Tab-separated table of C-alpha atoms in Angstrom:
chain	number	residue	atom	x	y	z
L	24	UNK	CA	-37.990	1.159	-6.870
L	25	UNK	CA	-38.121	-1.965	-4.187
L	26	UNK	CA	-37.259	-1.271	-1.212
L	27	UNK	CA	-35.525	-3.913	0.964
L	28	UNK	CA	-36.353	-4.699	4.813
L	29	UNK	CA	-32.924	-3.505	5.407
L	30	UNK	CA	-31.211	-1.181	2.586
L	31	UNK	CA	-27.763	-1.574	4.221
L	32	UNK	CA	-27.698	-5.136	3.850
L	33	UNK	CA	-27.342	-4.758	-0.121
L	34	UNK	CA	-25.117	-2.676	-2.596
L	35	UNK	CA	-27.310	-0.545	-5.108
L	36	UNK	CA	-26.623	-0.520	-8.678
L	37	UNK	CA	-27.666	2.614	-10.787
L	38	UNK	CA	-27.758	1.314	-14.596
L	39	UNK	CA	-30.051	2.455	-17.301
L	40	UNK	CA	-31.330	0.394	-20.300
L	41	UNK	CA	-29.569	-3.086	-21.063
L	42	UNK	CA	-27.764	-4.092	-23.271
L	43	UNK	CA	-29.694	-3.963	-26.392
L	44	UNK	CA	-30.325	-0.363	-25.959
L	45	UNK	CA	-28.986	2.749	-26.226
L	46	UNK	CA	-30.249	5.040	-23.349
L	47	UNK	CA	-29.691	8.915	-22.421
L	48	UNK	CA	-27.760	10.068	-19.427
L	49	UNK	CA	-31.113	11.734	-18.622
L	50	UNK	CA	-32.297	8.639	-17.859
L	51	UNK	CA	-29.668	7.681	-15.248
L	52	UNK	CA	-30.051	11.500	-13.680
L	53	UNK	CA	-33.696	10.191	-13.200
L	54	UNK	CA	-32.939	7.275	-12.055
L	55	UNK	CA	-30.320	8.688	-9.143
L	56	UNK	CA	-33.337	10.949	-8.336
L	57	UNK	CA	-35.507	8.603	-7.677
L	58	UNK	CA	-33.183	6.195	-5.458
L	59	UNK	CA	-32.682	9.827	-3.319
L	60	UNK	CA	-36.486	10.038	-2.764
L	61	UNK	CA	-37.485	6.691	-1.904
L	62	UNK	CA	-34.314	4.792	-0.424
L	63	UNK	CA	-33.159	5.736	3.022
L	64	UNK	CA	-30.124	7.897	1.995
L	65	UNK	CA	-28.423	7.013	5.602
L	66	UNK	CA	-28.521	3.504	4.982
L	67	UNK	CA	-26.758	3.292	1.667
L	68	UNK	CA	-24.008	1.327	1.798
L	69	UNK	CA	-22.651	0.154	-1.118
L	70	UNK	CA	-23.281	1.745	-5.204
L	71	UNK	CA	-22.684	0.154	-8.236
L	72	UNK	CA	-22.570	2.333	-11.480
L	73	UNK	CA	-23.453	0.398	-14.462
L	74	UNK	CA	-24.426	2.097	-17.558
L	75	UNK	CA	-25.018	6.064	-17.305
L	76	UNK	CA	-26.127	6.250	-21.237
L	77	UNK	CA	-23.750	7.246	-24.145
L	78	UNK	CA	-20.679	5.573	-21.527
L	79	UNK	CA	-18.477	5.324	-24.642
L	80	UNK	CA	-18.505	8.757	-25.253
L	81	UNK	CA	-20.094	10.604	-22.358
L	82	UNK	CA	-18.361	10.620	-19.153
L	83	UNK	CA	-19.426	9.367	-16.124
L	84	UNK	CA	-21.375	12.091	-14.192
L	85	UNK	CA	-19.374	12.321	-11.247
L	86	UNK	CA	-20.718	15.458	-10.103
L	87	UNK	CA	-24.010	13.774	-9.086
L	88	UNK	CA	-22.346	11.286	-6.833
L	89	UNK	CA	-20.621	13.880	-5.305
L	90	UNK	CA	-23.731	15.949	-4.632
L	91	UNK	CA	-25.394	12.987	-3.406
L	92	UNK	CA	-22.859	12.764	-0.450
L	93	UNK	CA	-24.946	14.997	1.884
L	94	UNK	CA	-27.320	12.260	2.260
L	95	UNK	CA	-25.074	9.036	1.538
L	96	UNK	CA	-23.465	9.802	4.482
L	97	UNK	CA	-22.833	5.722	5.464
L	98	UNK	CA	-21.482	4.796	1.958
L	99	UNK	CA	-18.519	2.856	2.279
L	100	UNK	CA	-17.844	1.191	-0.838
L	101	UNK	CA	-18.156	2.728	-4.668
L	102	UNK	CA	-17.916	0.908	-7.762
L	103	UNK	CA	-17.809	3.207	-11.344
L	104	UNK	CA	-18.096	1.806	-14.603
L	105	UNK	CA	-19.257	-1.762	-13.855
L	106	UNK	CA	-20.212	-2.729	-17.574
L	107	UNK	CA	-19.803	-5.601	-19.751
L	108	UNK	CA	-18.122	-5.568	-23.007
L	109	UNK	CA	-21.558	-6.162	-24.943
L	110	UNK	CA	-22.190	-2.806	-23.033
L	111	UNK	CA	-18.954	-1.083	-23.883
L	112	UNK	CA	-15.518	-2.441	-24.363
L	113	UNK	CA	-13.455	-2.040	-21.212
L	114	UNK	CA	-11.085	1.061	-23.301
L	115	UNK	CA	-14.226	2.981	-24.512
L	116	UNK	CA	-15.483	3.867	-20.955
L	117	UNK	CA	-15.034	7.638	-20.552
L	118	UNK	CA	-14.552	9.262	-17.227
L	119	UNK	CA	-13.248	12.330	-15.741
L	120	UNK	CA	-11.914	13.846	-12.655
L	121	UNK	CA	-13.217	11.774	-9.619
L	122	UNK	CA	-11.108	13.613	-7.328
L	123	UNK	CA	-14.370	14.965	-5.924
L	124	UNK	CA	-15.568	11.943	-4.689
L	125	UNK	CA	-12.669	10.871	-2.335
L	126	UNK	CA	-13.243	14.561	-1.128
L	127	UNK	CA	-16.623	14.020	-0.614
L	128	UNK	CA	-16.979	10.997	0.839
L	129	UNK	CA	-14.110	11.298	3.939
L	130	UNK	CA	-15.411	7.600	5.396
L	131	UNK	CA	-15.346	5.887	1.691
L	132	UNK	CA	-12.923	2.619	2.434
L	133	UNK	CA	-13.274	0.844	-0.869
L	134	UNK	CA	-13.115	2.393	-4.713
L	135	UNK	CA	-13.116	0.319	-7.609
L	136	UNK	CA	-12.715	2.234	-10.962
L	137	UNK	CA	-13.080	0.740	-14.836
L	138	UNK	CA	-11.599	2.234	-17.795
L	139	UNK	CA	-9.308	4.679	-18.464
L	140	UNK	CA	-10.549	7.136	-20.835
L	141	UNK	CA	-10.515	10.744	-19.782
L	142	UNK	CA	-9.330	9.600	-16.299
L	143	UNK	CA	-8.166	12.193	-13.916
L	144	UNK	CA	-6.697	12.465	-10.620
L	145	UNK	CA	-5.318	14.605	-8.235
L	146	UNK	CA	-3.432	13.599	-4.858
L	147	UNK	CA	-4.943	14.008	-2.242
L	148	UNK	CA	-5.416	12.565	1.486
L	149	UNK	CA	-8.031	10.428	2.553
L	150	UNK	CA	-8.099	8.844	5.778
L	151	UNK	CA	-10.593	6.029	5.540
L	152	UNK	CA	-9.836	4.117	2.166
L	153	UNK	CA	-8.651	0.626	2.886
L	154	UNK	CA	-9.096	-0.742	-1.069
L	155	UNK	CA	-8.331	1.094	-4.554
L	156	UNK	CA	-8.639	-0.798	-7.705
L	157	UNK	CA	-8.142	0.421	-11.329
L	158	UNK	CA	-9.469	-2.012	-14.402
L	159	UNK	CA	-8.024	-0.821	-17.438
L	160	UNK	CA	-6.470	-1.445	-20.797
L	161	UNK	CA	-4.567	1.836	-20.445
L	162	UNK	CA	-4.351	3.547	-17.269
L	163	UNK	CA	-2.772	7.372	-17.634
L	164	UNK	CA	0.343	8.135	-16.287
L	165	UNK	CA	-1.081	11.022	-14.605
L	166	UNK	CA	-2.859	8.826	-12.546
L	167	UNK	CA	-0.348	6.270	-11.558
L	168	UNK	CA	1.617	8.931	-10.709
L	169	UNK	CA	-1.214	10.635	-8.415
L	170	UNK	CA	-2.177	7.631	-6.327
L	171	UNK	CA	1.619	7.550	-5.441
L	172	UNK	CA	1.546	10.848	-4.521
L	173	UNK	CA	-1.904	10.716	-2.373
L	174	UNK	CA	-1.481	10.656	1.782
L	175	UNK	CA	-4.237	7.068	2.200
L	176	UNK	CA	-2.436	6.195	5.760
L	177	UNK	CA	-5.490	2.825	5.685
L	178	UNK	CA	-4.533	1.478	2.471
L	179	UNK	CA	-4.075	-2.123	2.288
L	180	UNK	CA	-5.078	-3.106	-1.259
L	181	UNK	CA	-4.220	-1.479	-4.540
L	182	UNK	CA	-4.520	-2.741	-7.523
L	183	UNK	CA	-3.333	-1.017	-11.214
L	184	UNK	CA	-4.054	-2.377	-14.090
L	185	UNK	CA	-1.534	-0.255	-16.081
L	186	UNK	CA	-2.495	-1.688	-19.704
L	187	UNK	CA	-0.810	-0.797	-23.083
L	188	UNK	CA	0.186	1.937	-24.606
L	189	UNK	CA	-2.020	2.091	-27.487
L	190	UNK	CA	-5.112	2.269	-25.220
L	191	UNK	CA	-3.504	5.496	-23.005
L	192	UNK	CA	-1.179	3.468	-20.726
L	193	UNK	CA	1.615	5.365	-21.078
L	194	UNK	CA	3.084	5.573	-17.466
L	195	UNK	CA	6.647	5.628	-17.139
L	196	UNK	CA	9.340	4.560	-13.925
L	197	UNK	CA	9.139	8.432	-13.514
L	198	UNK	CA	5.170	8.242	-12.861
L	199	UNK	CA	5.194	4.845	-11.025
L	200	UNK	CA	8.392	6.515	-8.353
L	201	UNK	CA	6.352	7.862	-5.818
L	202	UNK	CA	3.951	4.596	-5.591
L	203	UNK	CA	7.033	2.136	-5.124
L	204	UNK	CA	8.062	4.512	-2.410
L	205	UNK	CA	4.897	3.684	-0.523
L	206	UNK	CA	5.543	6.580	1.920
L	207	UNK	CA	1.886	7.688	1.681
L	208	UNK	CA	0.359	4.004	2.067
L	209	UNK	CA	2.330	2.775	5.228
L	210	UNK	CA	-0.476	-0.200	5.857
L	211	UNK	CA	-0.287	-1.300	2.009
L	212	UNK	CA	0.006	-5.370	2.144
L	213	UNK	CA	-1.085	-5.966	-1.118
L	214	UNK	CA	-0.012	-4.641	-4.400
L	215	UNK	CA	-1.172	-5.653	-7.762
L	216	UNK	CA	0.888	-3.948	-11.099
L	217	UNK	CA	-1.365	-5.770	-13.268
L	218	UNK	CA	-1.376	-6.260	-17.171
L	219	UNK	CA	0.990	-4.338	-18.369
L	220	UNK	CA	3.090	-3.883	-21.093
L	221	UNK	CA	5.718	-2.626	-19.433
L	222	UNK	CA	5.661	-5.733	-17.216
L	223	UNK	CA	9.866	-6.116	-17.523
L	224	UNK	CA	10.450	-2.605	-16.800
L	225	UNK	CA	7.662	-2.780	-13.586
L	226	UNK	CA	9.432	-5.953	-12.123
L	227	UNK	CA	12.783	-4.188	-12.751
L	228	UNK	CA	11.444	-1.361	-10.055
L	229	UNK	CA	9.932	-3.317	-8.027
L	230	UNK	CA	13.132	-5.260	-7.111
L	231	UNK	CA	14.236	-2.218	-5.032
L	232	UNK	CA	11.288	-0.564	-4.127
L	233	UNK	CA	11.001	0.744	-0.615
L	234	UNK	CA	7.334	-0.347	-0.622
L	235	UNK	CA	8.023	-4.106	-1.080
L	236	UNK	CA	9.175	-5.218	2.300
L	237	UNK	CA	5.844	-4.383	4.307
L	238	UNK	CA	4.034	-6.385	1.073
L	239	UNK	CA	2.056	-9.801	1.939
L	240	UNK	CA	1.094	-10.064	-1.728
L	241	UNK	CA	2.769	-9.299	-5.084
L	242	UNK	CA	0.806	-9.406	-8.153
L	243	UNK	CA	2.812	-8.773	-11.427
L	244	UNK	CA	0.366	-10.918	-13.401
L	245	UNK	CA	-1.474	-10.230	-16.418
L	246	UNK	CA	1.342	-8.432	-18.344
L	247	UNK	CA	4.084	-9.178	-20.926
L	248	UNK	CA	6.346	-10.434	-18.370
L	249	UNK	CA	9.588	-11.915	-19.755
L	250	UNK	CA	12.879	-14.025	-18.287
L	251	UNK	CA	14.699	-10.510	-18.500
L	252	UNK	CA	12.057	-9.049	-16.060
L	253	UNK	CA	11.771	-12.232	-13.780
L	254	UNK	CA	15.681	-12.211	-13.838
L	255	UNK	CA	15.886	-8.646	-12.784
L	256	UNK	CA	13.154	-9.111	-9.858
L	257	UNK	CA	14.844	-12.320	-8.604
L	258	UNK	CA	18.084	-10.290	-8.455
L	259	UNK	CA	16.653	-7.641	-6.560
L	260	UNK	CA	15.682	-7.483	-2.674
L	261	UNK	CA	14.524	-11.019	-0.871
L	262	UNK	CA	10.521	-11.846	-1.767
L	263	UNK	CA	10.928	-14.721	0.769
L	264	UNK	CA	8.502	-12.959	3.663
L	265	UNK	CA	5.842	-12.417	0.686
L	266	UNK	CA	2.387	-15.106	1.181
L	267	UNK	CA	1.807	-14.864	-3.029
L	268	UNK	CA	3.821	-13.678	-5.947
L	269	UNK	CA	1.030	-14.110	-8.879
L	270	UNK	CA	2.689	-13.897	-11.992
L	271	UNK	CA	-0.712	-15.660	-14.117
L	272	UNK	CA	-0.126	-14.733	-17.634
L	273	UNK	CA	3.082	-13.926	-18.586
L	274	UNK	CA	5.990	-15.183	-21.378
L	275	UNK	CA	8.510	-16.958	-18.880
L	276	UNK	CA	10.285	-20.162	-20.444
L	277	UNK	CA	9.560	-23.057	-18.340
L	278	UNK	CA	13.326	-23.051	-16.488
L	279	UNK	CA	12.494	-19.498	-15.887
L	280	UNK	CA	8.917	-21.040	-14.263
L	281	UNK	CA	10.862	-23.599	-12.413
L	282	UNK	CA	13.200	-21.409	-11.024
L	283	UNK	CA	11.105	-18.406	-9.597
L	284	UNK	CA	9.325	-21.116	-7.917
L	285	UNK	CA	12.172	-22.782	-6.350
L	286	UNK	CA	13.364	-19.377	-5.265
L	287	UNK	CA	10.868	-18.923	-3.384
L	288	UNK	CA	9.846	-21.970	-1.028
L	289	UNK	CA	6.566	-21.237	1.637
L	290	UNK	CA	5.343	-19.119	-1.214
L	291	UNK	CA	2.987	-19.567	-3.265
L	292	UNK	CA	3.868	-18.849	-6.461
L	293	UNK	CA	1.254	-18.197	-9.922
L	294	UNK	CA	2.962	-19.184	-12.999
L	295	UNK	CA	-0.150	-20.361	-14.882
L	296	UNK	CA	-1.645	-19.118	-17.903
L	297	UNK	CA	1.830	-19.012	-19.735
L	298	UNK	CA	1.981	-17.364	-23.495
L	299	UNK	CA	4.103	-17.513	-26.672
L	300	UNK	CA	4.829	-14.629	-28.038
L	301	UNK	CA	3.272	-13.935	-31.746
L	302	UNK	CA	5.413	-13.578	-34.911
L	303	UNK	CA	4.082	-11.955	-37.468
L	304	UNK	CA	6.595	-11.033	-40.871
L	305	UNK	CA	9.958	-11.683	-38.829
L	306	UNK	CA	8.527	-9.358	-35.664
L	307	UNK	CA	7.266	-10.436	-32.256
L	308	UNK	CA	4.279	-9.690	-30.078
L	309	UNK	CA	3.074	-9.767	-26.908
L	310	UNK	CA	-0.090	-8.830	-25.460
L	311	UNK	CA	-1.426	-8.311	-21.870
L	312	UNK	CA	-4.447	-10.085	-20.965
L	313	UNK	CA	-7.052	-6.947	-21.352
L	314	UNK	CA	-6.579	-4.136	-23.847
L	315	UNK	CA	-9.542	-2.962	-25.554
């Protein structure tokens, strides 16, 4: 393993085998190992996990980033499932609990998380995490519903991708309560409710969510959003203190275009990447931007 002049100037990325093979998790146990012996463990700053071997059907091992804590004791940023589609479709990637790791690493400040298979998380508090992301074509309910509940009093960015429900996004208003809230995130300025399927019903809460006034940045984009859910947000509390209101992606007629944007001079409003819905035998579809 090369060695750099200064090992906290770069992030490290743990992946075994490429893309035209099929390596064992052994291999990546190995390979985590070896970057424990020969990198400075106190100058880690930044990990990438690629592939860990089987990640379609074996979960990632969280349990050996968590014992690796005791000597990553200056990581700061965590990335988890950083794979290509060639490498396995965004749906297939199969994780666990990875409660341990915000418990382990009390000074983490950014966590970026892809896939949503097997995901699991419990609330908890962490002090130091500015940045939480979630990539998925079906994000759990259980989850949603846990980040809400967690105490992350330096949160500034999160970002859901809450997907459709025939890749596991099933989370309800019930499950997304305690996030539009916000009382556990009182530094959140940007808030991303990405791709989902349940983009009407999403923009429909967020028109009276507590969490929306502190808010620099709104991103409902990526999703299945219609002129019933724009009509419903629009309706709701002012959006006129927000910077951006990215709606990218979405099934908005063009009045219904013209008029959020009208709405809302000084910000800057994303209503590209418009869609018609599908008809197929006398029934309609609409798709977010990532499911499988």
């Amino acid at each position: 393993m090369e060695v750099p002049a200064d090992p906290s100037a770069v992030a490290w990325r743990l992946e075994v085998g490429d893309i035209d093979d099929e390596p064992e998790p052994e291999e990546f146990v190995a390979l985590v190992e070896a970057m424990l012996d020969e990198v400075p463990a106190e100058s880690v700053r930044a990990v990438v996990v690629g592939e860990w071997g089987m990640a379609y059907e074996r979960p990632l091992p969280v349990d050996l980033l968590v014992k690796a804590a005791s000597q990553w004791t200056g990581l700061r940023a965590l990335f988890l499932a950083d794979l290509v589609s060639e490498q396995c479709e965004l749906s297939w990637l199969t994780h666990d609990d990875i409660t341990g790791l915000l418990a382990a690493y009390p000074q983490l400040e950014t966590l970026w998380v892809r896939g949503g298979e097997g995901l699991r998380l419990d609330a908890v508090t962490h002090t130091g995490l500015r940045e939480l992301r979630f990539e998925s074509g079906g994000l759990p309910g259980a989850v949603v519903r846990a980040v809400g509940e967690c105490d992350l009093p330096a949160l500034q960015q999160l970002d859901m991708w809450l997907g459709r429900s025939d890749y596991g996004g099933d989370a309800t208003l019930d499950d997304l309560a305690p996030l539009l809230a916000g009382a556990g995130m009182p530094e959140l300025r940007r808030l991303g409710l990405r791709n989902a399927e349940i983009a009407d019903v999403v923009a429909g809460a967020v028109a009276t969510a507590p969490v929306v006034p502190r808010l620099s940045v709104l991103d409902l984009s990526m999703g299945n959003l219609t002129d019933e859910g724009l009509e419903a947000l629009l309706a709701g509390q002012p959006l006129t203190h927000l910077t951006e209101l990215d709606l990218h992606h979405h099934y908005l007629s063009e009045p219904a275009q013209q008029r959020v944007v009208a709405a809302l001079p000084g910000v800057r409003v994303d209503v590209s990447e418009g869609r018609t819905p599908d008809v197929y035998s006398g029934r309609t579809y609409r798709f977010t931007a990532v499911g499988e």
